[in-house]
PDB file of C-alpha atoms in Angstrom:
ATOM      1  CA  MET A  19     -33.568  12.787  43.430  1.00  0.00           C
ATOM      2  CA  GLY A  20     -32.838  14.854  46.429  1.00  0.00           C
ATOM      3  CA  GLY A  21     -35.371  16.411  48.823  1.00  0.00           C
ATOM      4  CA  PHE A  22     -36.851  15.974  52.166  1.00  0.00           C
ATOM      5  CA  TRP A  23     -38.212  12.461  51.740  1.00  0.00           C
ATOM      6  CA  ASN A  24     -35.277  10.835  49.933  1.00  0.00           C
ATOM      7  CA  ASN A  25     -34.045   7.754  51.721  1.00  0.00           C
ATOM      8  CA  ARG A  26     -36.367   8.480  54.746  1.00  0.00           C
ATOM      9  CA  ASN A  27     -37.838   5.532  56.519  1.00  0.00           C
ATOM     10  CA  VAL A  28     -41.582   6.073  56.776  1.00  0.00           C
ATOM     11  CA  PHE A  29     -44.160   3.960  58.534  1.00  0.00           C
ATOM     12  CA  VAL A  30     -47.789   4.230  57.066  1.00  0.00           C
ATOM     13  CA  THR A  31     -50.669   2.616  58.937  1.00  0.00           C
ATOM     14  CA  GLY A  32     -53.549   1.982  56.583  1.00  0.00           C
ATOM     15  CA  CYS A  33     -51.244   1.975  53.565  1.00  0.00           C
ATOM     16  CA  THR A  34     -53.675   0.021  51.330  1.00  0.00           C
ATOM     17  CA  GLY A  35     -56.525   2.146  52.247  1.00  0.00           C
ATOM     18  CA  PHE A  36     -57.884   5.107  50.145  1.00  0.00           C
ATOM     19  CA  LEU A  37     -55.718   7.895  51.419  1.00  0.00           C
ATOM     20  CA  GLY A  38     -52.943   5.520  52.369  1.00  0.00           C
ATOM     21  CA  SER A  39     -52.411   4.262  48.916  1.00  0.00           C
ATOM     22  CA  TRP A  40     -52.043   7.823  47.454  1.00  0.00           C
ATOM     23  CA  LEU A  41     -49.776   8.882  50.257  1.00  0.00           C
ATOM     24  CA  SER A  42     -47.610   5.700  50.048  1.00  0.00           C
ATOM     25  CA  GLN A  43     -47.235   6.170  46.169  1.00  0.00           C
ATOM     26  CA  GLU A  44     -46.330   9.764  46.585  1.00  0.00           C
ATOM     27  CA  LEU A  45     -43.648   9.019  49.234  1.00  0.00           C
ATOM     28  CA  ILE A  46     -42.243   6.327  47.003  1.00  0.00           C
ATOM     29  CA  HIS A  47     -42.167   8.821  44.158  1.00  0.00           C
ATOM     30  CA  ARG A  48     -40.206  11.238  46.459  1.00  0.00           C
ATOM     31  CA  GLY A  49     -37.640   8.589  47.300  1.00  0.00           C
ATOM     32  CA  ALA A  50     -38.870   7.385  50.714  1.00  0.00           C
ATOM     33  CA  HIS A  51     -38.565   3.913  52.027  1.00  0.00           C
ATOM     34  CA  VAL A  52     -42.218   3.015  52.887  1.00  0.00           C
ATOM     35  CA  VAL A  53     -43.087   0.384  55.541  1.00  0.00           C
ATOM     36  CA  GLY A  54     -46.841  -0.230  55.672  1.00  0.00           C
ATOM     37  CA  LEU A  55     -49.050  -1.988  58.293  1.00  0.00           C
ATOM     38  CA  VAL A  56     -51.665  -4.154  56.622  1.00  0.00           C
ATOM     39  CA  ARG A  57     -54.491  -6.120  58.473  1.00  0.00           C
ATOM     40  CA  ASP A  58     -56.374  -7.518  55.587  1.00  0.00           C
ATOM     41  CA  TRP A  59     -54.978  -8.277  52.100  1.00  0.00           C
ATOM     42  CA  VAL A  60     -57.013  -6.117  49.611  1.00  0.00           C
ATOM     43  CA  PRO A  61     -55.862  -6.997  46.039  1.00  0.00           C
ATOM     44  CA  GLU A  62     -58.118  -4.363  44.544  1.00  0.00           C
ATOM     45  CA  SER A  63     -56.331  -1.511  46.611  1.00  0.00           C
ATOM     46  CA  HIS A  64     -55.270   1.267  44.646  1.00  0.00           C
ATOM     47  CA  LEU A  65     -51.594   0.706  45.942  1.00  0.00           C
ATOM     48  CA  PHE A  66     -51.546  -2.722  44.333  1.00  0.00           C
ATOM     49  CA  GLN A  67     -53.498  -1.815  41.218  1.00  0.00           C
ATOM     50  CA  ASN A  68     -50.873   0.940  40.551  1.00  0.00           C
ATOM     51  CA  GLY A  69     -47.831  -1.223  41.140  1.00  0.00           C
ATOM     52  CA  GLY A  70     -46.933   0.649  44.420  1.00  0.00           C
ATOM     53  CA  GLY A  71     -47.272  -2.385  46.453  1.00  0.00           C
ATOM     54  CA  ASP A  72     -44.153  -3.923  44.976  1.00  0.00           C
ATOM     55  CA  ARG A  73     -42.136  -1.103  46.519  1.00  0.00           C
ATOM     56  CA  VAL A  74     -43.642  -1.048  50.068  1.00  0.00           C
ATOM     57  CA  THR A  75     -42.374  -3.316  52.856  1.00  0.00           C
ATOM     58  CA  LEU A  76     -45.649  -4.798  54.194  1.00  0.00           C
ATOM     59  CA  VAL A  77     -46.059  -5.801  57.888  1.00  0.00           C
ATOM     60  CA  ARG A  78     -49.029  -7.978  58.672  1.00  0.00           C
ATOM     61  CA  GLY A  79     -50.848  -7.023  61.802  1.00  0.00           C
ATOM     62  CA  SER A  80     -53.524  -5.013  63.410  1.00  0.00           C
ATOM     63  CA  LEU A  81     -53.598  -1.626  65.326  1.00  0.00           C
ATOM     64  CA  GLU A  82     -54.711  -3.638  68.343  1.00  0.00           C
ATOM     65  CA  ASP A  83     -51.312  -5.451  68.546  1.00  0.00           C
ATOM     66  CA  LEU A  84     -48.832  -3.118  70.154  1.00  0.00           C
ATOM     67  CA  PRO A  85     -45.795  -5.574  69.904  1.00  0.00           C
ATOM     68  CA  VAL A  86     -46.235  -5.894  66.098  1.00  0.00           C
ATOM     69  CA  ILE A  87     -46.390  -1.975  65.714  1.00  0.00           C
ATOM     70  CA  GLU A  88     -43.347  -1.653  68.053  1.00  0.00           C
ATOM     71  CA  ARG A  89     -41.381  -4.168  66.226  1.00  0.00           C
ATOM     72  CA  ALA A  90     -41.926  -2.654  62.767  1.00  0.00           C
ATOM     73  CA  ILE A  91     -41.117   0.913  63.991  1.00  0.00           C
ATOM     74  CA  ASN A  92     -37.891  -0.466  65.733  1.00  0.00           C
ATOM     75  CA  GLU A  93     -36.749  -2.925  63.089  1.00  0.00           C
ATOM     76  CA  TYR A  94     -37.057  -0.585  60.166  1.00  0.00           C
ATOM     77  CA  GLU A  95     -35.666   2.527  62.025  1.00  0.00           C
ATOM     78  CA  ILE A  96     -38.775   4.585  61.305  1.00  0.00           C
ATOM     79  CA  ASP A  97     -38.212   8.315  61.146  1.00  0.00           C
ATOM     80  CA  THR A  98     -41.648   9.522  60.274  1.00  0.00           C
ATOM     81  CA  VAL A  99     -45.082   7.850  61.102  1.00  0.00           C
ATOM     82  CA  PHE A 100     -48.363   8.541  59.298  1.00  0.00           C
ATOM     83  CA  HIS A 101     -51.210   6.978  61.333  1.00  0.00           C
ATOM     84  CA  LEU A 102     -54.058   6.729  58.901  1.00  0.00           C
ATOM     85  CA  ALA A 103     -55.583   3.231  59.710  1.00  0.00           C
ATOM     86  CA  ALA A 104     -59.070   3.309  61.133  1.00  0.00           C
ATOM     87  CA  GLN A 105     -62.448   1.770  60.944  1.00  0.00           C
ATOM     88  CA  ALA A 106     -63.749   4.715  59.003  1.00  0.00           C
ATOM     89  CA  ILE A 107     -67.399   3.836  57.910  1.00  0.00           C
ATOM     90  CA  VAL A 108     -70.120   5.654  59.967  1.00  0.00           C
ATOM     91  CA  GLY A 109     -72.736   2.897  59.466  1.00  0.00           C
ATOM     92  CA  VAL A 110     -70.296   0.129  60.472  1.00  0.00           C
ATOM     93  CA  ALA A 111     -69.325   2.153  63.464  1.00  0.00           C
ATOM     94  CA  ASN A 112     -73.008   2.555  64.490  1.00  0.00           C
ATOM     95  CA  GLN A 113     -73.374  -1.349  64.114  1.00  0.00           C
ATOM     96  CA  SER A 114     -70.130  -2.275  65.797  1.00  0.00           C
ATOM     97  CA  PRO A 115     -69.071   0.386  68.286  1.00  0.00           C
ATOM     98  CA  VAL A 116     -66.714  -1.789  70.355  1.00  0.00           C
ATOM     99  CA  ALA A 117     -64.687  -2.881  67.282  1.00  0.00           C
ATOM    100  CA  THR A 118     -64.595   0.705  66.089  1.00  0.00           C
ATOM    101  CA  PHE A 119     -63.376   1.886  69.567  1.00  0.00           C
ATOM    102  CA  GLU A 120     -60.674  -0.765  69.617  1.00  0.00           C
ATOM    103  CA  ALA A 121     -59.370   0.073  66.197  1.00  0.00           C
ATOM    104  CA  ASN A 122     -59.605   3.939  66.338  1.00  0.00           C
ATOM    105  CA  ILE A 123     -58.906   4.526  70.148  1.00  0.00           C
ATOM    106  CA  MET A 124     -56.740   1.679  71.250  1.00  0.00           C
ATOM    107  CA  GLY A 125     -55.087   1.595  67.785  1.00  0.00           C
ATOM    108  CA  THR A 126     -54.077   5.178  68.261  1.00  0.00           C
ATOM    109  CA  TRP A 127     -52.587   4.751  71.754  1.00  0.00           C
ATOM    110  CA  ASN A 128     -50.682   1.715  70.493  1.00  0.00           C
ATOM    111  CA  VAL A 129     -49.139   3.612  67.686  1.00  0.00           C
ATOM    112  CA  LEU A 130     -48.179   6.617  69.851  1.00  0.00           C
ATOM    113  CA  GLU A 131     -47.019   4.336  72.731  1.00  0.00           C
ATOM    114  CA  ALA A 132     -44.655   2.539  70.294  1.00  0.00           C
ATOM    115  CA  CYS A 133     -43.329   5.868  68.958  1.00  0.00           C
ATOM    116  CA  ARG A 134     -42.790   7.072  72.569  1.00  0.00           C
ATOM    117  CA  ARG A 135     -40.651   4.033  73.226  1.00  0.00           C
ATOM    118  CA  ILE A 136     -38.476   4.168  70.138  1.00  0.00           C
ATOM    119  CA  SER A 137     -36.064   7.184  69.817  1.00  0.00           C
ATOM    120  CA  SER A 138     -35.724   6.970  65.976  1.00  0.00           C
ATOM    121  CA  VAL A 139     -39.183   8.543  65.529  1.00  0.00           C
ATOM    122  CA  LYS A 140     -38.916  12.375  64.777  1.00  0.00           C
ATOM    123  CA  ARG A 141     -42.449  13.148  63.672  1.00  0.00           C
ATOM    124  CA  ILE A 142     -45.974  11.712  63.598  1.00  0.00           C
ATOM    125  CA  VAL A 143     -48.930  12.789  61.769  1.00  0.00           C
ATOM    126  CA  MET A 144     -52.104  11.368  62.900  1.00  0.00           C
ATOM    127  CA  ALA A 145     -55.404  11.338  60.963  1.00  0.00           C
ATOM    128  CA  SER A 146     -58.265  12.572  62.953  1.00  0.00           C
ATOM    129  CA  SER A 147     -61.413  13.920  61.162  1.00  0.00           C
ATOM    130  CA  ASP A 148     -63.850  16.846  61.040  1.00  0.00           C
ATOM    131  CA  LYS A 149     -66.272  14.351  62.781  1.00  0.00           C
ATOM    132  CA  ALA A 150     -64.127  14.736  65.952  1.00  0.00           C
ATOM    133  CA  TYR A 151     -65.746  18.137  66.406  1.00  0.00           C
ATOM    134  CA  GLY A 152     -69.282  16.607  66.725  1.00  0.00           C
ATOM    135  CA  ASP A 153     -72.207  18.721  66.136  1.00  0.00           C
ATOM    136  CA  GLN A 154     -71.482  22.561  66.474  1.00  0.00           C
ATOM    137  CA  LYS A 155     -73.898  25.501  66.224  1.00  0.00           C
ATOM    138  CA  THR A 156     -71.188  27.714  64.531  1.00  0.00           C
ATOM    139  CA  LEU A 157     -69.772  27.063  61.074  1.00  0.00           C
ATOM    140  CA  PRO A 158     -67.183  26.708  59.713  1.00  0.00           C
ATOM    141  CA  TYR A 159     -65.317  24.694  62.368  1.00  0.00           C
ATOM    142  CA  THR A 160     -61.966  26.031  63.527  1.00  0.00           C
ATOM    143  CA  GLU A 161     -59.229  24.213  65.435  1.00  0.00           C
ATOM    144  CA  GLU A 162     -60.157  25.841  68.722  1.00  0.00           C
ATOM    145  CA  PHE A 163     -63.623  24.160  68.811  1.00  0.00           C
ATOM    146  CA  PRO A 164     -64.180  21.463  71.512  1.00  0.00           C
ATOM    147  CA  LEU A 165     -64.055  17.861  70.472  1.00  0.00           C
ATOM    148  CA  GLN A 166     -67.510  16.663  71.400  1.00  0.00           C
ATOM    149  CA  GLY A 167     -68.414  13.638  69.247  1.00  0.00           C
ATOM    150  CA  ARG A 168     -71.642  11.909  70.220  1.00  0.00           C
ATOM    151  CA  HIS A 169     -72.120   8.973  67.737  1.00  0.00           C
ATOM    152  CA  PRO A 170     -69.662   6.040  67.792  1.00  0.00           C
ATOM    153  CA  TYR A 171     -67.342   6.921  64.820  1.00  0.00           C
ATOM    154  CA  ASP A 172     -67.211  10.688  65.983  1.00  0.00           C
ATOM    155  CA  VAL A 173     -66.487   9.738  69.518  1.00  0.00           C
ATOM    156  CA  SER A 174     -63.759   7.417  68.479  1.00  0.00           C
ATOM    157  CA  LYS A 175     -62.100  10.347  66.534  1.00  0.00           C
ATOM    158  CA  SER A 176     -62.585  12.833  69.355  1.00  0.00           C
ATOM    159  CA  CYS A 177     -60.926  10.402  71.815  1.00  0.00           C
ATOM    160  CA  ALA A 178     -57.984   9.521  69.430  1.00  0.00           C
ATOM    161  CA  ASP A 179     -57.395  13.268  68.792  1.00  0.00           C
ATOM    162  CA  LEU A 180     -57.112  13.944  72.663  1.00  0.00           C
ATOM    163  CA  ILE A 181     -54.875  10.920  73.123  1.00  0.00           C
ATOM    164  CA  ALA A 182     -52.567  12.451  70.576  1.00  0.00           C
ATOM    165  CA  ALA A 183     -52.594  15.733  72.395  1.00  0.00           C
ATOM    166  CA  THR A 184     -51.819  14.040  75.635  1.00  0.00           C
ATOM    167  CA  TYR A 185     -48.906  12.144  74.298  1.00  0.00           C
ATOM    168  CA  HIS A 186     -47.491  15.512  73.083  1.00  0.00           C
ATOM    169  CA  HIS A 187     -48.078  17.439  76.174  1.00  0.00           C
ATOM    170  CA  SER A 188     -47.189  14.628  78.760  1.00  0.00           C
ATOM    171  CA  TYR A 189     -44.239  13.077  76.822  1.00  0.00           C
ATOM    172  CA  GLN A 190     -43.269  15.808  74.266  1.00  0.00           C
ATOM    173  CA  LEU A 191     -43.950  13.378  71.473  1.00  0.00           C
ATOM    174  CA  PRO A 192     -43.681  15.210  68.127  1.00  0.00           C
ATOM    175  CA  VAL A 193     -47.248  14.590  66.859  1.00  0.00           C
ATOM    176  CA  CYS A 194     -49.588  16.581  64.834  1.00  0.00           C
ATOM    177  CA  VAL A 195     -53.274  16.003  64.060  1.00  0.00           C
ATOM    178  CA  THR A 196     -55.109  16.437  60.778  1.00  0.00           C
ATOM    179  CA  ARG A 197     -58.768  16.950  60.621  1.00  0.00           C
ATOM    180  CA  CYS A 198     -59.893  16.671  56.857  1.00  0.00           C
ATOM    181  CA  GLY A 199     -63.259  17.163  55.196  1.00  0.00           C
ATOM    182  CA  ASN A 200     -64.662  14.369  53.156  1.00  0.00           C
ATOM    183  CA  LEU A 201     -61.991  12.976  50.861  1.00  0.00           C
ATOM    184  CA  PHE A 202     -62.782  11.842  47.310  1.00  0.00           C
ATOM    185  CA  GLY A 203     -60.858  10.501  44.445  1.00  0.00           C
ATOM    186  CA  GLY A 204     -60.010   7.290  42.655  1.00  0.00           C
ATOM    187  CA  GLY A 205     -59.241   4.323  44.728  1.00  0.00           C
ATOM    188  CA  ASP A 206     -61.925   4.735  47.361  1.00  0.00           C
ATOM    189  CA  LEU A 207     -63.593   1.281  47.432  1.00  0.00           C
ATOM    190  CA  ASN A 208     -66.208   2.153  50.010  1.00  0.00           C
ATOM    191  CA  PHE A 209     -69.104   2.367  47.576  1.00  0.00           C
ATOM    192  CA  ASN A 210     -71.436   3.530  50.343  1.00  0.00           C
ATOM    193  CA  ARG A 211     -69.898   6.792  50.261  1.00  0.00           C
ATOM    194  CA  ILE A 212     -71.638   9.264  48.125  1.00  0.00           C
ATOM    195  CA  ILE A 213     -69.212  10.014  45.279  1.00  0.00           C
ATOM    196  CA  PRO A 214     -67.919   6.482  44.406  1.00  0.00           C
ATOM    197  CA  GLY A 215     -71.483   5.197  45.105  1.00  0.00           C
ATOM    198  CA  THR A 216     -73.015   7.805  42.598  1.00  0.00           C
ATOM    199  CA  ILE A 217     -70.391   7.077  40.028  1.00  0.00           C
ATOM    200  CA  ARG A 218     -70.965   3.251  40.048  1.00  0.00           C
ATOM    201  CA  MET A 219     -74.674   3.528  40.028  1.00  0.00           C
ATOM    202  CA  ALA A 220     -74.569   5.924  37.144  1.00  0.00           C
ATOM    203  CA  LEU A 221     -72.194   3.493  35.076  1.00  0.00           C
ATOM    204  CA  ASN A 222     -74.756   0.811  35.772  1.00  0.00           C
ATOM    205  CA  ASP A 223     -77.663   3.083  34.414  1.00  0.00           C
ATOM    206  CA  GLU A 224     -79.173   3.179  37.946  1.00  0.00           C
ATOM    207  CA  ARG A 225     -80.462   6.070  40.009  1.00  0.00           C
ATOM    208  CA  PRO A 226     -77.950   6.981  42.686  1.00  0.00           C
ATOM    209  CA  VAL A 227     -79.274   6.467  46.244  1.00  0.00           C
ATOM    210  CA  ILE A 228     -79.045   9.052  48.944  1.00  0.00           C
ATOM    211  CA  ARG A 229     -79.467   7.741  52.569  1.00  0.00           C
ATOM    212  CA  SER A 230     -80.153  11.237  54.090  1.00  0.00           C
ATOM    213  CA  ASP A 231     -82.684  13.811  53.008  1.00  0.00           C
ATOM    214  CA  GLY A 232     -79.960  15.333  50.810  1.00  0.00           C
ATOM    215  CA  THR A 233     -79.572  18.611  52.742  1.00  0.00           C
ATOM    216  CA  PRO A 234     -76.428  17.826  54.945  1.00  0.00           C
ATOM    217  CA  LEU A 235     -73.567  20.192  54.115  1.00  0.00           C
ATOM    218  CA  ARG A 236     -69.943  18.868  53.810  1.00  0.00           C
ATOM    219  CA  ASP A 237     -66.622  19.845  52.624  1.00  0.00           C
ATOM    220  CA  TYR A 238     -65.365  17.692  49.625  1.00  0.00           C
ATOM    221  CA  ILE A 239     -61.500  17.693  49.314  1.00  0.00           C
ATOM    222  CA  TYR A 240     -59.673  15.929  46.525  1.00  0.00           C
ATOM    223  CA  VAL A 241     -57.293  13.130  47.699  1.00  0.00           C
ATOM    224  CA  LYS A 242     -54.223  14.635  46.007  1.00  0.00           C
ATOM    225  CA  ASP A 243     -54.683  17.947  47.969  1.00  0.00           C
ATOM    226  CA  ALA A 244     -54.974  15.897  51.090  1.00  0.00           C
ATOM    227  CA  VAL A 245     -51.690  14.041  50.345  1.00  0.00           C
ATOM    228  CA  ASP A 246     -49.921  17.362  49.854  1.00  0.00           C
ATOM    229  CA  ALA A 247     -51.372  18.664  53.107  1.00  0.00           C
ATOM    230  CA  TYR A 248     -49.988  15.572  54.988  1.00  0.00           C
ATOM    231  CA  LEU A 249     -46.547  15.754  53.437  1.00  0.00           C
ATOM    232  CA  LEU A 250     -46.238  19.521  53.927  1.00  0.00           C
ATOM    233  CA  LEU A 251     -47.223  19.216  57.478  1.00  0.00           C
ATOM    234  CA  ALA A 252     -44.705  16.512  58.195  1.00  0.00           C
ATOM    235  CA  GLU A 253     -41.902  18.614  56.584  1.00  0.00           C
ATOM    236  CA  LYS A 254     -42.924  21.616  58.631  1.00  0.00           C
ATOM    237  CA  MET A 255     -42.532  19.638  61.832  1.00  0.00           C
ATOM    238  CA  ILE A 256     -38.733  19.937  61.807  1.00  0.00           C
ATOM    239  CA  GLY A 257     -38.794  22.714  64.337  1.00  0.00           C
ATOM    240  CA  ASN A 258     -41.188  22.801  67.296  1.00  0.00           C
ATOM    241  CA  SER A 259     -43.364  25.483  66.178  1.00  0.00           C
ATOM    242  CA  VAL A 260     -46.142  23.271  64.852  1.00  0.00           C
ATOM    243  CA  GLN A 261     -45.664  20.075  66.938  1.00  0.00           C
ATOM    244  CA  GLY A 262     -48.650  19.210  69.119  1.00  0.00           C
ATOM    245  CA  GLU A 263     -50.927  21.387  66.824  1.00  0.00           C
ATOM    246  CA  ALA A 264     -54.110  20.235  64.948  1.00  0.00           C
ATOM    247  CA  PHE A 265     -54.877  21.488  61.503  1.00  0.00           C
ATOM    248  CA  ASN A 266     -58.102  21.568  59.501  1.00  0.00           C
ATOM    249  CA  PHE A 267     -57.748  20.763  55.763  1.00  0.00           C
ATOM    250  CA  GLY A 268     -60.828  21.625  53.713  1.00  0.00           C
ATOM    251  CA  THR A 269     -62.094  23.754  50.798  1.00  0.00           C
ATOM    252  CA  ALA A 270     -64.386  26.070  52.816  1.00  0.00           C
ATOM    253  CA  LYS A 271     -66.891  25.482  49.929  1.00  0.00           C
ATOM    254  CA  PRO A 272     -69.548  23.296  51.527  1.00  0.00           C
ATOM    255  CA  MET A 273     -72.039  21.428  49.174  1.00  0.00           C
ATOM    256  CA  SER A 274     -75.099  19.505  50.150  1.00  0.00           C
ATOM    257  CA  VAL A 275     -75.295  15.754  49.447  1.00  0.00           C
ATOM    258  CA  LEU A 276     -77.861  16.370  46.783  1.00  0.00           C
ATOM    259  CA  GLU A 277     -75.771  19.141  45.167  1.00  0.00           C
ATOM    260  CA  ILE A 278     -72.507  16.904  45.074  1.00  0.00           C
ATOM    261  CA  THR A 279     -74.662  13.986  43.652  1.00  0.00           C
ATOM    262  CA  ASN A 280     -76.106  16.052  40.961  1.00  0.00           C
ATOM    263  CA  LYS A 281     -72.679  17.593  40.165  1.00  0.00           C
ATOM    264  CA  VAL A 282     -71.322  14.036  39.611  1.00  0.00           C
ATOM    265  CA  LEU A 283     -74.260  13.150  37.420  1.00  0.00           C
ATOM    266  CA  GLU A 284     -73.930  16.355  35.435  1.00  0.00           C
ATOM    267  CA  LEU A 285     -70.141  15.637  34.651  1.00  0.00           C
ATOM    268  CA  MET A 286     -71.040  12.170  33.657  1.00  0.00           C
ATOM    269  CA  GLY A 287     -73.792  13.351  31.283  1.00  0.00           C
ATOM    270  CA  ARG A 288     -76.328  11.471  33.251  1.00  0.00           C
ATOM    271  CA  SER A 289     -78.553  14.180  34.653  1.00  0.00           C
ATOM    272  CA  ASP A 290     -81.448  11.962  33.481  1.00  0.00           C
ATOM    273  CA  LEU A 291     -80.777   9.824  36.571  1.00  0.00           C
ATOM    274  CA  ALA A 292     -82.717  11.558  39.314  1.00  0.00           C
ATOM    275  CA  PRO A 293     -81.261  10.620  42.750  1.00  0.00           C
ATOM    276  CA  LEU A 294     -83.411   8.457  45.021  1.00  0.00           C
ATOM    277  CA  VAL A 295     -83.623  10.347  48.339  1.00  0.00           C
ATOM    278  CA  LEU A 296     -84.291   7.685  51.167  1.00  0.00           C
ATOM    279  CA  ASN A 297     -84.172  10.160  54.145  1.00  0.00           C
ATOM    280  CA  GLU A 298     -83.383   7.261  56.534  1.00  0.00           C
ATOM    281  CA  ALA A 299     -79.764   8.089  57.712  1.00  0.00           C
ATOM    282  CA  LYS A 300     -79.206   7.843  61.387  1.00  0.00           C
ATOM    283  CA  GLY A 301     -76.268   8.921  63.637  1.00  0.00           C
ATOM    284  CA  GLU A 302     -74.879  11.505  61.279  1.00  0.00           C
ATOM    285  CA  ILE A 303     -74.070  15.200  61.880  1.00  0.00           C
ATOM    286  CA  LEU A 304     -76.230  17.546  59.786  1.00  0.00           C
ATOM    287  CA  HIS A 305     -73.903  20.375  58.694  1.00  0.00           C
ATOM    288  CA  GLN A 306     -70.117  20.259  58.874  1.00  0.00           C
ATOM    289  CA  TYR A 307     -67.423  22.158  57.110  1.00  0.00           C
ATOM    290  CA  LEU A 308     -64.024  23.458  58.023  1.00  0.00           C
ATOM    291  CA  SER A 309     -61.965  26.663  58.142  1.00  0.00           C
ATOM    292  CA  SER A 310     -58.447  26.055  56.861  1.00  0.00           C
ATOM    293  CA  ASP A 311     -57.115  29.393  57.724  1.00  0.00           C
ATOM    294  CA  LYS A 312     -54.736  28.085  60.170  1.00  0.00           C
ATOM    295  CA  ALA A 313     -53.110  25.712  57.560  1.00  0.00           C
ATOM    296  CA  ARG A 314     -52.879  28.647  55.096  1.00  0.00           C
ATOM    297  CA  ARG A 315     -51.337  30.797  57.701  1.00  0.00           C
ATOM    298  CA  LEU A 316     -48.732  28.429  59.391  1.00  0.00           C
ATOM    299  CA  LEU A 317     -48.051  26.034  56.653  1.00  0.00           C
ATOM    300  CA  GLY A 318     -48.767  27.846  53.414  1.00  0.00           C
ATOM    301  CA  TRP A 319     -51.265  25.185  52.299  1.00  0.00           C
ATOM    302  CA  GLU A 320     -54.303  25.475  50.117  1.00  0.00           C
ATOM    303  CA  PRO A 321     -56.134  23.073  47.883  1.00  0.00           C
ATOM    304  CA  VAL A 322     -55.074  23.480  44.235  1.00  0.00           C
ATOM    305  CA  SER A 323     -57.671  21.080  42.531  1.00  0.00           C
ATOM    306  CA  SER A 324     -61.086  22.662  41.499  1.00  0.00           C
ATOM    307  CA  LEU A 325     -64.056  20.434  42.415  1.00  0.00           C
ATOM    308  CA  ASP A 326     -64.842  19.840  38.741  1.00  0.00           C
ATOM    309  CA  ASP A 327     -61.259  18.832  37.836  1.00  0.00           C
ATOM    310  CA  GLY A 328     -61.031  16.437  40.809  1.00  0.00           C
ATOM    311  CA  LEU A 329     -64.377  14.867  40.050  1.00  0.00           C
ATOM    312  CA  ARG A 330     -63.491  14.397  36.435  1.00  0.00           C
ATOM    313  CA  ALA A 331     -60.322  12.617  37.341  1.00  0.00           C
ATOM    314  CA  THR A 332     -62.288  10.536  39.866  1.00  0.00           C
ATOM    315  CA  ILE A 333     -65.067   9.581  37.290  1.00  0.00           C
ATOM    316  CA  ASP A 334     -62.261   8.571  34.816  1.00  0.00           C
ATOM    317  CA  TRP A 335     -60.577   6.317  37.444  1.00  0.00           C
ATOM    318  CA  TYR A 336     -63.819   4.471  38.294  1.00  0.00           C
ATOM    319  CA  ARG A 337     -64.734   4.157  34.720  1.00  0.00           C
ATOM    320  CA  ASN A 338     -61.394   2.445  34.049  1.00  0.00           C
ATOM    321  CA  PHE A 339     -61.328   0.401  37.286  1.00  0.00           C
ATOM    322  CA  LEU A 340     -64.914  -0.936  37.055  1.00  0.00           C
ATOM    323  CA  SER A 341     -64.582  -1.857  33.343  1.00  0.00           C
ATOM    324  CA  ALA A 342     -61.371  -3.690  33.992  1.00  0.00           C
ATOM    325  CA  ASN A 343     -62.508  -5.531  37.166  1.00  0.00           C
ATOM    326  CA  HIS A 344     -65.910  -6.484  36.087  1.00  0.00           C
TER     327      HIS A 344
END
């Protein structure tokens, strides 16, 4: 099949992670040659569960190791880089800030520095986060808001985001930044996140646990819509018009943690399992959701999955995965 991605050499950091698995599989489907950076071997990764791992060239190494990254990009004549790998769990970041800073900040400058040194790279899409904005009084967040993270994970994303901007402005590196809302879908093995955690507990006939007081507002975006956003952004980077820009990707339909938990329970037919609200979360932003007007205007992107459809597909995935693996 023809098309933009056919026979293109693509490097994906975090290829066995949640978003990385879905993105890598879609790139393979579109005919790309995918090279993935892997630190830990995760046999339960969606990439391997779905057979995609057989068609990805895996490079073992960590983000903190610049020579490994540079060798991979050079040796496989990489054209496009998707930098997704990160220490992405807020609780882990609070407990281990230095390791989080090394992975998320040093890791970002290593990827960008390797790309700066190697002329084959034509475009880089770097995953930042809505958390990079920190706590803002005005909602929804737009791309012009200052990056002012306060807690370890948020700060790591603010820094990585700024480093991407400096590599663009100082070295004309063709990089764009994505800031997504909370991703959900099959393949997310971090069960301390609210959607997979709720699904697993409901399947075990247990009440789902909410660490906060249940009121924080978030954007919830289905993983396939996020994959489409990443690929579309990379394709639009052919000219210079969007290079150096950051884009929000969200639904602009915020829901509280309690609402999303109850929605999952309702779709599973388990509204009898009342959530257990602990109200003990620390170091998390209260309300956070995004305007995606810029992505609609400049890229022609908008999410196509309804929340209910995305959640149903997600519930089905976990039902199959957990019954097959346990």
